[in-house]
Amino acid sequence: MSAEISKDDPRPESEQAADILRQEILRGDIKPGAHVGSVRDLATRFKISGMTVQRALTILREDGLILTTSRGSYARDPQQATEADAGVDLPEVLRQLEHLTSQVSELRGRLEALENRSVPGGA
């Protein structure tokens, strides 16, 4: 499979990019746990817009081939991307977990501030 987006291909550029990355993951060119590439790097590589890259990454996420966190997108082991994942939106679960973690940190900071204010000045 060519590593370039073809203007002659009737498929959307996002599908073409997703297919190229899919093949690289399945062949092992991108190892499980490895960073797939930043949106900017992939846009430059494929000569497509960042939004088109985002759509390609969404396709791969929905296929269970990548995980996306606040730090980027990472290849999953293709053998672990099974039908068992079909009912679970793992990237969404990870996003929610990150959000909850940040909320807990914020609440901890607020609690410490309240505790410091309630301590009598002379005690």
PDB file of N, CA, C and O in Angstrom, residues 10-76:
ATOM      1  N   PRO A  10     -11.151   7.548  -4.860  1.00  0.00           N
ATOM      2  CA  PRO A  10     -12.459   8.146  -4.573  1.00  0.00           C
ATOM      3  C   PRO A  10     -12.776   8.244  -3.075  1.00  0.00           C
ATOM      4  O   PRO A  10     -13.684   8.969  -2.683  1.00  0.00           O
ATOM      5  N   ARG A  11     -12.025   7.523  -2.246  1.00  0.00           N
ATOM      6  CA  ARG A  11     -12.266   7.566  -0.799  1.00  0.00           C
ATOM      7  C   ARG A  11     -11.805   8.890  -0.212  1.00  0.00           C
ATOM      8  O   ARG A  11     -10.862   9.497  -0.716  1.00  0.00           O
ATOM      9  N   PRO A  12     -12.438   9.322   0.869  1.00  0.00           N
ATOM     10  CA  PRO A  12     -11.981  10.550   1.532  1.00  0.00           C
ATOM     11  C   PRO A  12     -10.527  10.403   1.992  1.00  0.00           C
ATOM     12  O   PRO A  12     -10.058   9.305   2.310  1.00  0.00           O
ATOM     13  N   GLU A  13      -9.826  11.536   2.046  1.00  0.00           N
ATOM     14  CA  GLU A  13      -8.423  11.524   2.466  1.00  0.00           C
ATOM     15  C   GLU A  13      -8.272  10.955   3.871  1.00  0.00           C
ATOM     16  O   GLU A  13      -7.282  10.283   4.165  1.00  0.00           O
ATOM     17  N   SER A  14      -9.261  11.194   4.736  1.00  0.00           N
ATOM     18  CA  SER A  14      -9.175  10.668   6.106  1.00  0.00           C
ATOM     19  C   SER A  14      -9.175   9.144   6.109  1.00  0.00           C
ATOM     20  O   SER A  14      -8.436   8.523   6.874  1.00  0.00           O
ATOM     21  N   GLU A  15      -9.973   8.542   5.251  1.00  0.00           N
ATOM     22  CA  GLU A  15     -10.000   7.075   5.163  1.00  0.00           C
ATOM     23  C   GLU A  15      -8.691   6.544   4.597  1.00  0.00           C
ATOM     24  O   GLU A  15      -8.187   5.511   5.057  1.00  0.00           O
ATOM     25  N   GLN A  16      -8.142   7.245   3.622  1.00  0.00           N
ATOM     26  CA  GLN A  16      -6.866   6.811   3.049  1.00  0.00           C
ATOM     27  C   GLN A  16      -5.755   6.865   4.101  1.00  0.00           C
ATOM     28  O   GLN A  16      -4.968   5.920   4.245  1.00  0.00           O
ATOM     29  N   ALA A  17      -5.707   7.966   4.857  1.00  0.00           N
ATOM     30  CA  ALA A  17      -4.694   8.101   5.904  1.00  0.00           C
ATOM     31  C   ALA A  17      -4.885   7.026   6.977  1.00  0.00           C
ATOM     32  O   ALA A  17      -3.917   6.407   7.433  1.00  0.00           O
ATOM     33  N   ALA A  18      -6.137   6.792   7.368  1.00  0.00           N
ATOM     34  CA  ALA A  18      -6.417   5.758   8.364  1.00  0.00           C
ATOM     35  C   ALA A  18      -5.967   4.391   7.854  1.00  0.00           C
ATOM     36  O   ALA A  18      -5.385   3.605   8.611  1.00  0.00           O
ATOM     37  N   ASP A  19      -6.203   4.108   6.573  1.00  0.00           N
ATOM     38  CA  ASP A  19      -5.796   2.821   6.009  1.00  0.00           C
ATOM     39  C   ASP A  19      -4.274   2.662   6.009  1.00  0.00           C
ATOM     40  O   ASP A  19      -3.756   1.578   6.297  1.00  0.00           O
ATOM     41  N   ILE A  20      -3.568   3.739   5.684  1.00  0.00           N
ATOM     42  CA  ILE A  20      -2.103   3.671   5.688  1.00  0.00           C
ATOM     43  C   ILE A  20      -1.603   3.386   7.107  1.00  0.00           C
ATOM     44  O   ILE A  20      -0.772   2.484   7.321  1.00  0.00           O
ATOM     45  N   LEU A  21      -2.114   4.130   8.068  1.00  0.00           N
ATOM     46  CA  LEU A  21      -1.695   3.919   9.463  1.00  0.00           C
ATOM     47  C   LEU A  21      -2.126   2.544   9.963  1.00  0.00           C
ATOM     48  O   LEU A  21      -1.379   1.884  10.696  1.00  0.00           O
ATOM     49  N   ARG A  22      -3.322   2.109   9.576  1.00  0.00           N
ATOM     50  CA  ARG A  22      -3.811   0.771   9.963  1.00  0.00           C
ATOM     51  C   ARG A  22      -2.836  -0.304   9.493  1.00  0.00           C
ATOM     52  O   ARG A  22      -2.459  -1.198  10.259  1.00  0.00           O
ATOM     53  N   GLN A  23      -2.416  -0.212   8.240  1.00  0.00           N
ATOM     54  CA  GLN A  23      -1.480  -1.201   7.699  1.00  0.00           C
ATOM     55  C   GLN A  23      -0.148  -1.164   8.444  1.00  0.00           C
ATOM     56  O   GLN A  23       0.447  -2.208   8.716  1.00  0.00           O
ATOM     57  N   GLU A  24       0.315   0.031   8.788  1.00  0.00           N
ATOM     58  CA  GLU A  24       1.572   0.146   9.526  1.00  0.00           C
ATOM     59  C   GLU A  24       1.461  -0.485  10.910  1.00  0.00           C
ATOM     60  O   GLU A  24       2.406  -1.107  11.391  1.00  0.00           O
ATOM     61  N   ILE A  25       0.307  -0.331  11.540  1.00  0.00           N
ATOM     62  CA  ILE A  25       0.083  -0.953  12.860  1.00  0.00           C
ATOM     63  C   ILE A  25      -0.004  -2.469  12.708  1.00  0.00           C
ATOM     64  O   ILE A  25       0.628  -3.222  13.459  1.00  0.00           O
ATOM     65  N   LEU A  26      -0.770  -2.931  11.736  1.00  0.00           N
ATOM     66  CA  LEU A  26      -0.951  -4.378  11.544  1.00  0.00           C
ATOM     67  C   LEU A  26       0.348  -5.070  11.134  1.00  0.00           C
ATOM     68  O   LEU A  26       0.589  -6.212  11.524  1.00  0.00           O
ATOM     69  N   ARG A  27       1.185  -4.396  10.343  1.00  0.00           N
ATOM     70  CA  ARG A  27       2.473  -4.971   9.926  1.00  0.00           C
ATOM     71  C   ARG A  27       3.499  -4.923  11.042  1.00  0.00           C
ATOM     72  O   ARG A  27       4.535  -5.581  10.958  1.00  0.00           O
ATOM     73  N   GLY A  28       3.234  -4.100  12.062  1.00  0.00           N
ATOM     74  CA  GLY A  28       4.201  -3.961  13.146  1.00  0.00           C
ATOM     75  C   GLY A  28       5.199  -2.844  12.911  1.00  0.00           C
ATOM     76  O   GLY A  28       6.151  -2.698  13.669  1.00  0.00           O
ATOM     77  N   ASP A  29       5.000  -2.044  11.842  1.00  0.00           N
ATOM     78  CA  ASP A  29       5.876  -0.891  11.623  1.00  0.00           C
ATOM     79  C   ASP A  29       5.706   0.108  12.765  1.00  0.00           C
ATOM     80  O   ASP A  29       6.660   0.775  13.152  1.00  0.00           O
ATOM     81  N   ILE A  30       4.482   0.229  13.252  1.00  0.00           N
ATOM     82  CA  ILE A  30       4.207   1.018  14.456  1.00  0.00           C
ATOM     83  C   ILE A  30       3.893  -0.008  15.545  1.00  0.00           C
ATOM     84  O   ILE A  30       2.879  -0.687  15.491  1.00  0.00           O
ATOM     85  N   LYS A  31       4.786  -0.136  16.485  1.00  0.00           N
ATOM     86  CA  LYS A  31       4.676  -1.159  17.531  1.00  0.00           C
ATOM     87  C   LYS A  31       3.604  -0.782  18.560  1.00  0.00           C
ATOM     88  O   LYS A  31       3.342   0.394  18.785  1.00  0.00           O
ATOM     89  N   PRO A  32       3.001  -1.788  19.214  1.00  0.00           N
ATOM     90  CA  PRO A  32       2.044  -1.508  20.285  1.00  0.00           C
ATOM     91  C   PRO A  32       2.674  -0.602  21.343  1.00  0.00           C
ATOM     92  O   PRO A  32       3.800  -0.827  21.769  1.00  0.00           O
ATOM     93  N   GLY A  33       1.946   0.428  21.712  1.00  0.00           N
ATOM     94  CA  GLY A  33       2.430   1.382  22.705  1.00  0.00           C
ATOM     95  C   GLY A  33       3.207   2.542  22.114  1.00  0.00           C
ATOM     96  O   GLY A  33       3.470   3.528  22.798  1.00  0.00           O
ATOM     97  N   ALA A  34       3.571   2.437  20.827  1.00  0.00           N
ATOM     98  CA  ALA A  34       4.342   3.506  20.195  1.00  0.00           C
ATOM     99  C   ALA A  34       3.435   4.662  19.795  1.00  0.00           C
ATOM    100  O   ALA A  34       2.270   4.473  19.451  1.00  0.00           O
ATOM    101  N   HIS A  35       4.000   5.850  19.856  1.00  0.00           N
ATOM    102  CA  HIS A  35       3.285   7.065  19.446  1.00  0.00           C
ATOM    103  C   HIS A  35       3.054   6.995  17.936  1.00  0.00           C
ATOM    104  O   HIS A  35       3.970   6.710  17.173  1.00  0.00           O
ATOM    105  N   VAL A  36       1.817   7.234  17.526  1.00  0.00           N
ATOM    106  CA  VAL A  36       1.464   7.167  16.101  1.00  0.00           C
ATOM    107  C   VAL A  36       2.004   8.379  15.366  1.00  0.00           C
ATOM    108  O   VAL A  36       2.343   8.287  14.185  1.00  0.00           O
ATOM    109  N   GLY A  37       2.118   9.484  16.031  1.00  0.00           N
ATOM    110  CA  GLY A  37       2.576  10.730  15.428  1.00  0.00           C
ATOM    111  C   GLY A  37       1.634  11.842  15.833  1.00  0.00           C
ATOM    112  O   GLY A  37       0.455  11.610  16.071  1.00  0.00           O
ATOM    113  N   SER A  38       2.157  13.048  15.891  1.00  0.00           N
ATOM    114  CA  SER A  38       1.307  14.185  16.238  1.00  0.00           C
ATOM    115  C   SER A  38       0.418  14.524  15.051  1.00  0.00           C
ATOM    116  O   SER A  38       0.713  14.161  13.905  1.00  0.00           O
ATOM    117  N   VAL A  39      -0.657  15.234  15.327  1.00  0.00           N
ATOM    118  CA  VAL A  39      -1.552  15.660  14.251  1.00  0.00           C
ATOM    119  C   VAL A  39      -0.763  16.484  13.247  1.00  0.00           C
ATOM    120  O   VAL A  39      -0.880  16.289  12.031  1.00  0.00           O
ATOM    121  N   ARG A  40       0.064  17.373  13.742  1.00  0.00           N
ATOM    122  CA  ARG A  40       0.864  18.225  12.851  1.00  0.00           C
ATOM    123  C   ARG A  40       1.805  17.392  11.985  1.00  0.00           C
ATOM    124  O   ARG A  40       1.901  17.600  10.773  1.00  0.00           O
ATOM    125  N   ASP A  41       2.517  16.438  12.610  1.00  0.00           N
ATOM    126  CA  ASP A  41       3.447  15.602  11.846  1.00  0.00           C
ATOM    127  C   ASP A  41       2.720  14.765  10.797  1.00  0.00           C
ATOM    128  O   ASP A  41       3.191  14.628   9.665  1.00  0.00           O
ATOM    129  N   LEU A  42       1.575  14.200  11.183  1.00  0.00           N
ATOM    130  CA  LEU A  42       0.817  13.382  10.231  1.00  0.00           C
ATOM    131  C   LEU A  42       0.239  14.239   9.105  1.00  0.00           C
ATOM    132  O   LEU A  42       0.206  13.809   7.942  1.00  0.00           O
ATOM    133  N   ALA A  43      -0.204  15.453   9.429  1.00  0.00           N
ATOM    134  CA  ALA A  43      -0.723  16.355   8.398  1.00  0.00           C
ATOM    135  C   ALA A  43       0.371  16.688   7.387  1.00  0.00           C
ATOM    136  O   ALA A  43       0.132  16.688   6.174  1.00  0.00           O
ATOM    137  N   THR A  44       1.572  16.931   7.890  1.00  0.00           N
ATOM    138  CA  THR A  44       2.706  17.219   7.008  1.00  0.00           C
ATOM    139  C   THR A  44       3.055  15.984   6.185  1.00  0.00           C
ATOM    140  O   THR A  44       3.260  16.077   4.970  1.00  0.00           O
ATOM    141  N   ARG A  45       3.122  14.854   6.837  1.00  0.00           N
ATOM    142  CA  ARG A  45       3.479  13.608   6.144  1.00  0.00           C
ATOM    143  C   ARG A  45       2.519  13.290   5.004  1.00  0.00           C
ATOM    144  O   ARG A  45       2.933  12.941   3.909  1.00  0.00           O
ATOM    145  N   PHE A  46       1.211  13.397   5.289  1.00  0.00           N
ATOM    146  CA  PHE A  46       0.205  13.028   4.287  1.00  0.00           C
ATOM    147  C   PHE A  46      -0.228  14.199   3.399  1.00  0.00           C
ATOM    148  O   PHE A  46      -1.014  14.012   2.474  1.00  0.00           O
ATOM    149  N   LYS A  47       0.264  15.410   3.743  1.00  0.00           N
ATOM    150  CA  LYS A  47      -0.114  16.618   2.994  1.00  0.00           C
ATOM    151  C   LYS A  47      -1.631  16.831   3.017  1.00  0.00           C
ATOM    152  O   LYS A  47      -2.269  17.041   1.987  1.00  0.00           O
ATOM    153  N   ILE A  48      -2.187  16.736   4.236  1.00  0.00           N
ATOM    154  CA  ILE A  48      -3.617  16.945   4.448  1.00  0.00           C
ATOM    155  C   ILE A  48      -3.792  17.855   5.661  1.00  0.00           C
ATOM    156  O   ILE A  48      -2.830  18.120   6.384  1.00  0.00           O
ATOM    157  N   SER A  49      -5.003  18.321   5.889  1.00  0.00           N
ATOM    158  CA  SER A  49      -5.255  19.232   7.012  1.00  0.00           C
ATOM    159  C   SER A  49      -5.257  18.484   8.345  1.00  0.00           C
ATOM    160  O   SER A  49      -5.451  17.265   8.393  1.00  0.00           O
ATOM    161  N   GLY A  50      -5.087  19.249   9.409  1.00  0.00           N
ATOM    162  CA  GLY A  50      -5.142  18.669  10.750  1.00  0.00           C
ATOM    163  C   GLY A  50      -6.501  18.064  11.058  1.00  0.00           C
ATOM    164  O   GLY A  50      -6.596  17.026  11.721  1.00  0.00           O
ATOM    165  N   MET A  51      -7.567  18.699  10.580  1.00  0.00           N
ATOM    166  CA  MET A  51      -8.918  18.153  10.799  1.00  0.00           C
ATOM    167  C   MET A  51      -9.072  16.803  10.106  1.00  0.00           C
ATOM    168  O   MET A  51      -9.707  15.892  10.634  1.00  0.00           O
ATOM    169  N   THR A  52      -8.483  16.664   8.928  1.00  0.00           N
ATOM    170  CA  THR A  52      -8.551  15.399   8.202  1.00  0.00           C
ATOM    171  C   THR A  52      -7.780  14.321   8.960  1.00  0.00           C
ATOM    172  O   THR A  52      -8.230  13.174   9.062  1.00  0.00           O
ATOM    173  N   VAL A  53      -6.645  14.703   9.536  1.00  0.00           N
ATOM    174  CA  VAL A  53      -5.872  13.760  10.366  1.00  0.00           C
ATOM    175  C   VAL A  53      -6.708  13.354  11.575  1.00  0.00           C
ATOM    176  O   VAL A  53      -6.761  12.169  11.931  1.00  0.00           O
ATOM    177  N   GLN A  54      -7.377  14.303  12.207  1.00  0.00           N
ATOM    178  CA  GLN A  54      -8.221  13.989  13.364  1.00  0.00           C
ATOM    179  C   GLN A  54      -9.291  12.969  12.994  1.00  0.00           C
ATOM    180  O   GLN A  54      -9.563  12.044  13.756  1.00  0.00           O
ATOM    181  N   ARG A  55      -9.892  13.127  11.813  1.00  0.00           N
ATOM    182  CA  ARG A  55     -10.908  12.155  11.364  1.00  0.00           C
ATOM    183  C   ARG A  55     -10.282  10.780  11.155  1.00  0.00           C
ATOM    184  O   ARG A  55     -10.883   9.760  11.501  1.00  0.00           O
ATOM    185  N   ALA A  56      -9.066  10.748  10.607  1.00  0.00           N
ATOM    186  CA  ALA A  56      -8.373   9.465  10.415  1.00  0.00           C
ATOM    187  C   ALA A  56      -8.105   8.797  11.760  1.00  0.00           C
ATOM    188  O   ALA A  56      -8.312   7.585  11.924  1.00  0.00           O
ATOM    189  N   LEU A  57      -7.670   9.586  12.736  1.00  0.00           N
ATOM    190  CA  LEU A  57      -7.404   9.029  14.070  1.00  0.00           C
ATOM    191  C   LEU A  57      -8.686   8.548  14.727  1.00  0.00           C
ATOM    192  O   LEU A  57      -8.675   7.524  15.433  1.00  0.00           O
ATOM    193  N   THR A  58      -9.784   9.236  14.488  1.00  0.00           N
ATOM    194  CA  THR A  58     -11.077   8.797  15.024  1.00  0.00           C
ATOM    195  C   THR A  58     -11.448   7.435  14.454  1.00  0.00           C
ATOM    196  O   THR A  58     -11.928   6.554  15.178  1.00  0.00           O
ATOM    197  N   ILE A  59     -11.217   7.246  13.168  1.00  0.00           N
ATOM    198  CA  ILE A  59     -11.497   5.950  12.528  1.00  0.00           C
ATOM    199  C   ILE A  59     -10.690   4.854  13.215  1.00  0.00           C
ATOM    200  O   ILE A  59     -11.221   3.792  13.564  1.00  0.00           O
ATOM    201  N   LEU A  60      -9.405   5.105  13.429  1.00  0.00           N
ATOM    202  CA  LEU A  60      -8.541   4.093  14.057  1.00  0.00           C
ATOM    203  C   LEU A  60      -8.931   3.848  15.511  1.00  0.00           C
ATOM    204  O   LEU A  60      -8.868   2.718  15.991  1.00  0.00           O
ATOM    205  N   ARG A  61      -9.351   4.913  16.212  1.00  0.00           N
ATOM    206  CA  ARG A  61      -9.822   4.748  17.592  1.00  0.00           C
ATOM    207  C   ARG A  61     -11.064   3.876  17.629  1.00  0.00           C
ATOM    208  O   ARG A  61     -11.182   2.980  18.456  1.00  0.00           O
ATOM    209  N   GLU A  62     -11.994   4.150  16.719  1.00  0.00           N
ATOM    210  CA  GLU A  62     -13.228   3.365  16.669  1.00  0.00           C
ATOM    211  C   GLU A  62     -12.953   1.910  16.304  1.00  0.00           C
ATOM    212  O   GLU A  62     -13.669   1.013  16.733  1.00  0.00           O
ATOM    213  N   ASP A  63     -11.902   1.676  15.539  1.00  0.00           N
ATOM    214  CA  ASP A  63     -11.503   0.308  15.189  1.00  0.00           C
ATOM    215  C   ASP A  63     -10.733  -0.367  16.317  1.00  0.00           C
ATOM    216  O   ASP A  63     -10.404  -1.551  16.223  1.00  0.00           O
ATOM    217  N   GLY A  64     -10.397   0.390  17.358  1.00  0.00           N
ATOM    218  CA  GLY A  64      -9.665  -0.175  18.488  1.00  0.00           C
ATOM    219  C   GLY A  64      -8.178  -0.318  18.246  1.00  0.00           C
ATOM    220  O   GLY A  64      -7.500  -1.015  18.991  1.00  0.00           O
ATOM    221  N   LEU A  65      -7.647   0.345  17.210  1.00  0.00           N
ATOM    222  CA  LEU A  65      -6.231   0.197  16.898  1.00  0.00           C
ATOM    223  C   LEU A  65      -5.341   1.227  17.574  1.00  0.00           C
ATOM    224  O   LEU A  65      -4.122   1.044  17.621  1.00  0.00           O
ATOM    225  N   ILE A  66      -5.937   2.317  18.076  1.00  0.00           N
ATOM    226  CA  ILE A  66      -5.151   3.305  18.805  1.00  0.00           C
ATOM    227  C   ILE A  66      -5.911   3.739  20.053  1.00  0.00           C
ATOM    228  O   ILE A  66      -7.124   3.606  20.133  1.00  0.00           O
ATOM    229  N   LEU A  67      -5.147   4.267  20.993  1.00  0.00           N
ATOM    230  CA  LEU A  67      -5.680   4.926  22.189  1.00  0.00           C
ATOM    231  C   LEU A  67      -5.217   6.362  22.115  1.00  0.00           C
ATOM    232  O   LEU A  67      -4.073   6.628  21.754  1.00  0.00           O
ATOM    233  N   THR A  68      -6.089   7.284  22.451  1.00  0.00           N
ATOM    234  CA  THR A  68      -5.717   8.688  22.446  1.00  0.00           C
ATOM    235  C   THR A  68      -5.868   9.241  23.853  1.00  0.00           C
ATOM    236  O   THR A  68      -6.888   9.034  24.498  1.00  0.00           O
ATOM    237  N   THR A  69      -4.808   9.886  24.310  1.00  0.00           N
ATOM    238  CA  THR A  69      -4.817  10.537  25.618  1.00  0.00           C
ATOM    239  C   THR A  69      -4.472  12.004  25.396  1.00  0.00           C
ATOM    240  O   THR A  69      -4.277  12.442  24.262  1.00  0.00           O
ATOM    241  N   SER A  70      -4.344  12.743  26.471  1.00  0.00           N
ATOM    242  CA  SER A  70      -3.958  14.148  26.349  1.00  0.00           C
ATOM    243  C   SER A  70      -2.528  14.279  25.816  1.00  0.00           C
ATOM    244  O   SER A  70      -2.135  15.338  25.364  1.00  0.00           O
ATOM    245  N   ARG A  71      -1.787  13.214  25.842  1.00  0.00           N
ATOM    246  CA  ARG A  71      -0.390  13.236  25.377  1.00  0.00           C
ATOM    247  C   ARG A  71      -0.223  12.748  23.943  1.00  0.00           C
ATOM    248  O   ARG A  71       0.884  12.725  23.432  1.00  0.00           O
ATOM    249  N   GLY A  72      -1.298  12.297  23.316  1.00  0.00           N
ATOM    250  CA  GLY A  72      -1.192  11.856  21.924  1.00  0.00           C
ATOM    251  C   GLY A  72      -1.893  10.536  21.684  1.00  0.00           C
ATOM    252  O   GLY A  72      -2.594  10.017  22.550  1.00  0.00           O
ATOM    253  N   SER A  73      -1.675  10.003  20.486  1.00  0.00           N
ATOM    254  CA  SER A  73      -2.296   8.738  20.089  1.00  0.00           C
ATOM    255  C   SER A  73      -1.234   7.650  20.019  1.00  0.00           C
ATOM    256  O   SER A  73      -0.146   7.870  19.478  1.00  0.00           O
ATOM    257  N   TYR A  74      -1.589   6.480  20.544  1.00  0.00           N
ATOM    258  CA  TYR A  74      -0.647   5.373  20.653  1.00  0.00           C
ATOM    259  C   TYR A  74      -1.265   4.105  20.074  1.00  0.00           C
ATOM    260  O   TYR A  74      -2.454   3.850  20.244  1.00  0.00           O
ATOM    261  N   ALA A  75      -0.429   3.328  19.392  1.00  0.00           N
ATOM    262  CA  ALA A  75      -0.894   2.082  18.785  1.00  0.00           C
ATOM    263  C   ALA A  75      -1.228   1.062  19.861  1.00  0.00           C
ATOM    264  O   ALA A  75      -0.551   0.970  20.882  1.00  0.00           O
ATOM    265  N   ARG A  76      -2.281   0.323  19.617  1.00  0.00           N
ATOM    266  CA  ARG A  76      -2.632  -0.812  20.475  1.00  0.00           C
ATOM    267  C   ARG A  76      -2.146  -2.075  19.800  1.00  0.00           C
ATOM    268  O   ARG A  76      -1.920  -2.111  18.596  1.00  0.00           O
TER     269      ARG A  76
END
